[in-house]
Coordinates of C-alpha atoms in Angstrom, one line a residue:
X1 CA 0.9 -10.9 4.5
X2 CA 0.4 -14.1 6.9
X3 CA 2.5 -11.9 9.6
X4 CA 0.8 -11.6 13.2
X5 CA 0.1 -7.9 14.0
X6 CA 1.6 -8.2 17.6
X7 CA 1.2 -4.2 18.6
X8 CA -2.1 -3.0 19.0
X9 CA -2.2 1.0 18.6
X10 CA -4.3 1.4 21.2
X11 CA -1.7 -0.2 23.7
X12 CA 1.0 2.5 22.3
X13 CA 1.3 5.6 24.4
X14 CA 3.9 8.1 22.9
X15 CA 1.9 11.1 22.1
X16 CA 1.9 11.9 17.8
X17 CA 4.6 14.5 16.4
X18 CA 3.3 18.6 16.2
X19 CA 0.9 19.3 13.6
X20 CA 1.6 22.1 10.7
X21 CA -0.6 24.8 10.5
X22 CA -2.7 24.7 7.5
X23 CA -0.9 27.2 5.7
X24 CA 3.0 25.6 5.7
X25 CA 4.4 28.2 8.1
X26 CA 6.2 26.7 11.2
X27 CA 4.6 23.4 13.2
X28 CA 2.5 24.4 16.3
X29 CA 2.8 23.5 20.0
X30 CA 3.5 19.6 19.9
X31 CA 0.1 18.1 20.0
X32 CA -1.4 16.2 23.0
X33 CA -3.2 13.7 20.5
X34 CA -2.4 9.7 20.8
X35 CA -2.5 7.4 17.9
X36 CA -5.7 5.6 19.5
X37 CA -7.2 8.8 19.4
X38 CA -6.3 10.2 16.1
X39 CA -7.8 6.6 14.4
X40 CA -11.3 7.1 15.9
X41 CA -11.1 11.1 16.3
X42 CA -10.3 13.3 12.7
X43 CA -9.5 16.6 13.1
X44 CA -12.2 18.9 12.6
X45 CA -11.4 20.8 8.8
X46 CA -9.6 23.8 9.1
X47 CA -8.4 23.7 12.8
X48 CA -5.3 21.9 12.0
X49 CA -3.0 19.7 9.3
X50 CA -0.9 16.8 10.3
X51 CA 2.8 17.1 8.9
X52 CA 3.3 14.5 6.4
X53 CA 5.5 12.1 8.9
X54 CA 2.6 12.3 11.3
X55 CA 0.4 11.7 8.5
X56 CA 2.3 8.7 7.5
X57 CA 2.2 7.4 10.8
X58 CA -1.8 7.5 11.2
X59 CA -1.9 5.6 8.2
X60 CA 0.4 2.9 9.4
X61 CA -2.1 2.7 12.4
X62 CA -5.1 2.1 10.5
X63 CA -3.1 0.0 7.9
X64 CA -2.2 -2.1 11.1
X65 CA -6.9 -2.6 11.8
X66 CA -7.3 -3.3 8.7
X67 CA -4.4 -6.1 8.5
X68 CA -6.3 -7.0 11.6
X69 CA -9.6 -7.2 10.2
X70 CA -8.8 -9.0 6.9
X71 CA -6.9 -11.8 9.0
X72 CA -9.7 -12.2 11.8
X73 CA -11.9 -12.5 7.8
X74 CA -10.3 -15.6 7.4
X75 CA -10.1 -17.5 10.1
X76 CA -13.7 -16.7 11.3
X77 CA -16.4 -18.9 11.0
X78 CA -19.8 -18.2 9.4
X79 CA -21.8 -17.1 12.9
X80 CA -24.5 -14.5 13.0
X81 CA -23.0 -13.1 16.4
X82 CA -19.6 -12.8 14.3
X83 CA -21.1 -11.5 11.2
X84 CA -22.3 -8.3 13.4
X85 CA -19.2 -7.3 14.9
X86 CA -17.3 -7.6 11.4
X87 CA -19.5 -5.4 9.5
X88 CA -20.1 -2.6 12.4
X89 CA -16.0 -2.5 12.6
X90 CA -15.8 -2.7 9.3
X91 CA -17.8 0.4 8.2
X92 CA -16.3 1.8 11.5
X93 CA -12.9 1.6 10.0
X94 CA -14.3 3.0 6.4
X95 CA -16.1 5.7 7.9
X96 CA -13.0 6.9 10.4
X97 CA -10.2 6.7 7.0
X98 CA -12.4 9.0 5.1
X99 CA -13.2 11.3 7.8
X100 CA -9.4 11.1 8.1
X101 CA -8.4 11.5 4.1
X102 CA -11.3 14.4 4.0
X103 CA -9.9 16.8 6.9
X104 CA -6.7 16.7 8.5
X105 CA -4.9 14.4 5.8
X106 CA -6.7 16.5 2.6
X107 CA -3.9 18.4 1.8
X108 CA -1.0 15.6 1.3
X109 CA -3.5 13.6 -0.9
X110 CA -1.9 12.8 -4.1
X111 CA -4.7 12.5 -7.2
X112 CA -3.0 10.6 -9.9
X113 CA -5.4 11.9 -12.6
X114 CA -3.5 15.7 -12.1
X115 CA -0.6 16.2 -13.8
X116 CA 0.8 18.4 -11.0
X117 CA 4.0 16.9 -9.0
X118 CA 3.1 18.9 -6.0
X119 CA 4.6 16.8 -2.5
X120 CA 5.8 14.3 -5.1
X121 CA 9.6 15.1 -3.6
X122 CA 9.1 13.8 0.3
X123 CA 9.0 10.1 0.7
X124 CA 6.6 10.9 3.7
X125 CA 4.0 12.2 1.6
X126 CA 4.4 9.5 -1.1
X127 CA 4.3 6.3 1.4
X128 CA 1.3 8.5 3.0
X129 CA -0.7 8.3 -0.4
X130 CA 0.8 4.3 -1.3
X131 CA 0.1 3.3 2.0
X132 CA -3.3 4.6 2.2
X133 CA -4.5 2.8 -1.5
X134 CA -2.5 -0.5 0.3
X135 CA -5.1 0.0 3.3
X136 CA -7.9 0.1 1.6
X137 CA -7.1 -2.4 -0.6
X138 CA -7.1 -4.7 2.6
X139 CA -10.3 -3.1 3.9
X140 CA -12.1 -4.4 1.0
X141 CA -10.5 -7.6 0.7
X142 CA -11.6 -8.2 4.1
X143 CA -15.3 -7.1 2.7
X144 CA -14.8 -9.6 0.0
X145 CA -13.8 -12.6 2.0
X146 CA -16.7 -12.2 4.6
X147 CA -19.4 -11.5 1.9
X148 CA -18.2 -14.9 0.2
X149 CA -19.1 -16.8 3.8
X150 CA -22.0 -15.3 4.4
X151 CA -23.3 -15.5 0.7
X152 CA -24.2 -11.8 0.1
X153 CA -25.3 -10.4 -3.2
X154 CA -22.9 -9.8 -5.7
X155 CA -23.5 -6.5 -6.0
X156 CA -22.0 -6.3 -2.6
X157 CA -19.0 -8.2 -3.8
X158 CA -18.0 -6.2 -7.0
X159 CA -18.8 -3.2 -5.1
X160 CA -15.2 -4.1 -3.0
X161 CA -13.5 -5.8 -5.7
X162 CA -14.1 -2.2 -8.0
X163 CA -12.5 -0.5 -5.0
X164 CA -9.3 -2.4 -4.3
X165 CA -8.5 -2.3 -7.8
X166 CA -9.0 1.3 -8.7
X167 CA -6.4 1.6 -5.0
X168 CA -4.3 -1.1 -7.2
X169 CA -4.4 1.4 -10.7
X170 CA -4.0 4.3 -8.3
X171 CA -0.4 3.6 -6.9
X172 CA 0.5 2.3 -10.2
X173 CA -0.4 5.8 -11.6
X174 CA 1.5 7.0 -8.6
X175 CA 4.7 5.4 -9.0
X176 CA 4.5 6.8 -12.8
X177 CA 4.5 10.7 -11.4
X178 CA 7.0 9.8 -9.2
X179 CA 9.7 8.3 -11.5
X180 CA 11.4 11.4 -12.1
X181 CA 10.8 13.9 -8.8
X182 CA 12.5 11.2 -6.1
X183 CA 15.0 8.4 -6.1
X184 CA 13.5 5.2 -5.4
X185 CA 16.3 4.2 -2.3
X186 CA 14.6 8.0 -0.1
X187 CA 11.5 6.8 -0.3
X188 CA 10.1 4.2 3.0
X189 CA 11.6 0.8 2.6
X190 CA 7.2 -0.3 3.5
X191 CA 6.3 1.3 -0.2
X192 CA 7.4 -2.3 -1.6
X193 CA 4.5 -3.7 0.2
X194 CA 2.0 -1.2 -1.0
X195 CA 3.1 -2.5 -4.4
X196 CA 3.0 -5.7 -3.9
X197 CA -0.5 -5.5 -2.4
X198 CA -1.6 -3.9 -5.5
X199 CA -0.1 -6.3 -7.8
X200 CA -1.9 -9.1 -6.3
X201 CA -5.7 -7.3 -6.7
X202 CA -3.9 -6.7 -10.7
X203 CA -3.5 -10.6 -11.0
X204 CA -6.3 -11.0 -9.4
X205 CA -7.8 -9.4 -12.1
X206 CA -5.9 -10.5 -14.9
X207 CA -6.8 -14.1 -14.3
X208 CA -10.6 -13.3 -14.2
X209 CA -13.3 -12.2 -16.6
X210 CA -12.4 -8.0 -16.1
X211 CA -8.8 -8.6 -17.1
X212 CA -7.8 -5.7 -19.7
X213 CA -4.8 -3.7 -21.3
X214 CA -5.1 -1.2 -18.7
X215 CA -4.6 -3.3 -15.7
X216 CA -1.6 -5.4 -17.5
X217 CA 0.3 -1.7 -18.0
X218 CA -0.6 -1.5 -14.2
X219 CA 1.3 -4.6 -13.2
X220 CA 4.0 -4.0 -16.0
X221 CA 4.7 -0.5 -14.0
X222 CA 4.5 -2.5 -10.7
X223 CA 6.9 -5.0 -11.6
X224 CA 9.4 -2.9 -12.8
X225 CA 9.0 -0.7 -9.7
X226 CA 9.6 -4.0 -8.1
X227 CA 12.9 -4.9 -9.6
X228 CA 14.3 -1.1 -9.5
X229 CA 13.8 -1.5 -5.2
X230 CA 15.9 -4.7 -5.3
X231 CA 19.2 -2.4 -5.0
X232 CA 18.0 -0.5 -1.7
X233 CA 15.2 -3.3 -0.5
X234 CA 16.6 -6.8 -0.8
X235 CA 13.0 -7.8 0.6
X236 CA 11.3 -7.5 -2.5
X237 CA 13.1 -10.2 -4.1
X238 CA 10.5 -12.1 -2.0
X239 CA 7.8 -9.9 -3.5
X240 CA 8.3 -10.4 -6.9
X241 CA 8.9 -14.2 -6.5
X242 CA 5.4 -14.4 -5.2
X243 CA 3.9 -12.7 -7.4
X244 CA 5.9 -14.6 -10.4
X245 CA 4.3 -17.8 -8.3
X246 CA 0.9 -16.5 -8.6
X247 CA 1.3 -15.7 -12.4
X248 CA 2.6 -19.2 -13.2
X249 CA -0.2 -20.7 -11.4
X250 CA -2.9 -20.1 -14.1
X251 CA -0.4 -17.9 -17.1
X252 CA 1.8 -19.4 -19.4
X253 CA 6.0 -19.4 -19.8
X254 CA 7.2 -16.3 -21.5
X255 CA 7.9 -18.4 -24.2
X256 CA 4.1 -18.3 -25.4
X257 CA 3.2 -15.0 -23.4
X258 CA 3.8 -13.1 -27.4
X259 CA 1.1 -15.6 -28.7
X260 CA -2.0 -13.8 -26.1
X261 CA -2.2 -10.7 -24.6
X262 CA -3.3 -12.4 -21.2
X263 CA 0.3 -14.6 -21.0
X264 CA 2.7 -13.2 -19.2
X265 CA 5.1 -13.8 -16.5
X266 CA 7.6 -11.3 -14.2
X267 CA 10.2 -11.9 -16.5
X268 CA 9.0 -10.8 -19.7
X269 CA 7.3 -8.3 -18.0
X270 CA 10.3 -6.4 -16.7
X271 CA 12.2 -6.8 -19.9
X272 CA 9.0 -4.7 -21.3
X273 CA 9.3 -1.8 -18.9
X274 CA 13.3 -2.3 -18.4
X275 CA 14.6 1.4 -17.3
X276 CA 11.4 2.8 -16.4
X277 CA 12.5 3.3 -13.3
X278 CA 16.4 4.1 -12.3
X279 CA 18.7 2.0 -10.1
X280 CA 19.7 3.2 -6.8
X281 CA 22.9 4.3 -6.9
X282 CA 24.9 1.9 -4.4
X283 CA 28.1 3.2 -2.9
X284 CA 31.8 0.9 -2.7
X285 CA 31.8 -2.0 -4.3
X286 CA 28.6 -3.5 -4.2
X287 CA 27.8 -5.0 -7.1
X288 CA 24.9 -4.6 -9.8
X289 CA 22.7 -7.5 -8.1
X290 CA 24.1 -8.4 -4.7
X291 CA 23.0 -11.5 -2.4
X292 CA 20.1 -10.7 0.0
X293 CA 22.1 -11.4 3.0
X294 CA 22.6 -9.5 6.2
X295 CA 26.3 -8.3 5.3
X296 CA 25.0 -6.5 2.2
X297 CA 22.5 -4.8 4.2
X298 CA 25.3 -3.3 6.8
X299 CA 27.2 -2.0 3.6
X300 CA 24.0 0.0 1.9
X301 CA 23.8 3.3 4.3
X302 CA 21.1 4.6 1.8
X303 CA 22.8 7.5 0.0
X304 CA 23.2 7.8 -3.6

């Protein structure tokens, strides 16, 4: 988004929640560890596990650098002195999220490609695995950006382009395990933005040269996603109306989206994948499709 990041994690002081042993029994002594800290320090493998809320958390922090990064990517100019700093932080932040994903996070690591729904029940552990596809997605938008200003080989390009959209088909896959474990209106009201941020790499894609079948059932699965939050998350009303923006600046009406496989718009796209994903179940007498106002918001207390 075009949003400031106005809090720094290294300026927060409140020490992380206890860490879970590495065999599920009880959480240990409450950890001494900052957030600063845990972004440029992994735990070693094997010494300990962060919970999933703690793990969600860490994420958030280093989704917070890389929002960082891929704004300071765009407003930078091309300057040698510039060029330096971005690449040695940005391979700083690569290095510390995989060290990250690799030790202390390895256990809560969803792999779409398994058919097992293990963890697919706490909405900690799911924003945890959305949210870190989201931040590498900015990462390597970031990558993208500054290689275009400073005219780096291609190869370096599609190297970062391949990786924010495999995050992109990775969430979608996600969001397809999860459509039966959890109710969308548990899980973190943030997971809308982790799909917005991959349906933009999908259009992204759609409207260039790799576009394909596979990353239109992406989106589809995105977009319906989408339009199942609306109930619980009146903010993604915004998201899908971007995105429905972005389509219409290069795809055609849904009129003429049956006439090529590359045509298509939000709204024919949701009438594809209607009840893929349920409703939230609103309590009183809120109706089907309520006004995004504050009002409705006081009335939704998030139960089903």
């Amino acid at each position: 988004t075009a949003s400031p990041m106005n809090i720094d994690d290294k300026e927060i002081t409140t020490f992380l929640p206890s860490m879970d042993s590495p065999d599920g029994e009880q959480p240990l002594l409450p950890t001494r560890l900052l957030l600063k800290d845990a972004l440029t320090e992994p735990v070693a493998p094997g010494t300990a596990s962060y919970s999933p809320f703690t793990g969600a958390v860490i994420m958030a922090g280093f989704c917070g650098r890389c929002l960082r990064h891929l704004q300071n990517a765009y407003k930078a100019n091309v300057e040698s002195e510039y060029t330096y700093d971005f690449w040695s932080n940005h391979y700083s932040i690569d290095l510390a999220i995989n060290q990250t994903l690799q030790s202390s996070l390895k256990h809560l690591n969803i792999v779409p490609a398994m058919d097992s729904i293990e963890g697919m029940a706490d909405p900690n552990t799911i924003f945890l695995n959305m949210n870190t596809r989201a931040t590498v997605i900015c990462l390597h938008q970031a990558a993208v950006v500054q290689a275009n200003k400073s005219s780096l080989p291609a190869t370096l390009i599609a190297e970062s382009e391949n990786r924010t959209l495999t995050a992109a088909r990775e969430i979608a896959s996600i969001m397809r395990l999860i459509r039966t474990s959890i109710h969308l209106s548990k899980l973190n009201m943030f997971t809308t933005w982790c799909l917005y941020t991959a349906a933009r790499v999908l259009v992204a894609t759609l409207q260039s040269a790799r576009s394909s079948t596979d990353v239109l059932d992406s989106l589809q699965t995105i977009l319906s996603a989408l339009n199942a939050f609306k109930m619980s998350n009146p903010r993604t009303e915004l998201f899908i109306n971007q995105i429905n923006l972005e389509l219409g600046g290069s795809f055609a009406s849904p009129q003429s989206a049956s006439s090529s496989p590359n045509k298509c718009s939000t709204s024919n796209m949701l009438e594809t994948t209607a009840g893929a994903f349920p409703e939230p179940l609103v309590p009183g007498s809120v109706t089907r499709n309520p006004p995004m106002t504050c009002e409705w918001l006081d009335t939704y207390d998030g139960q089903e």
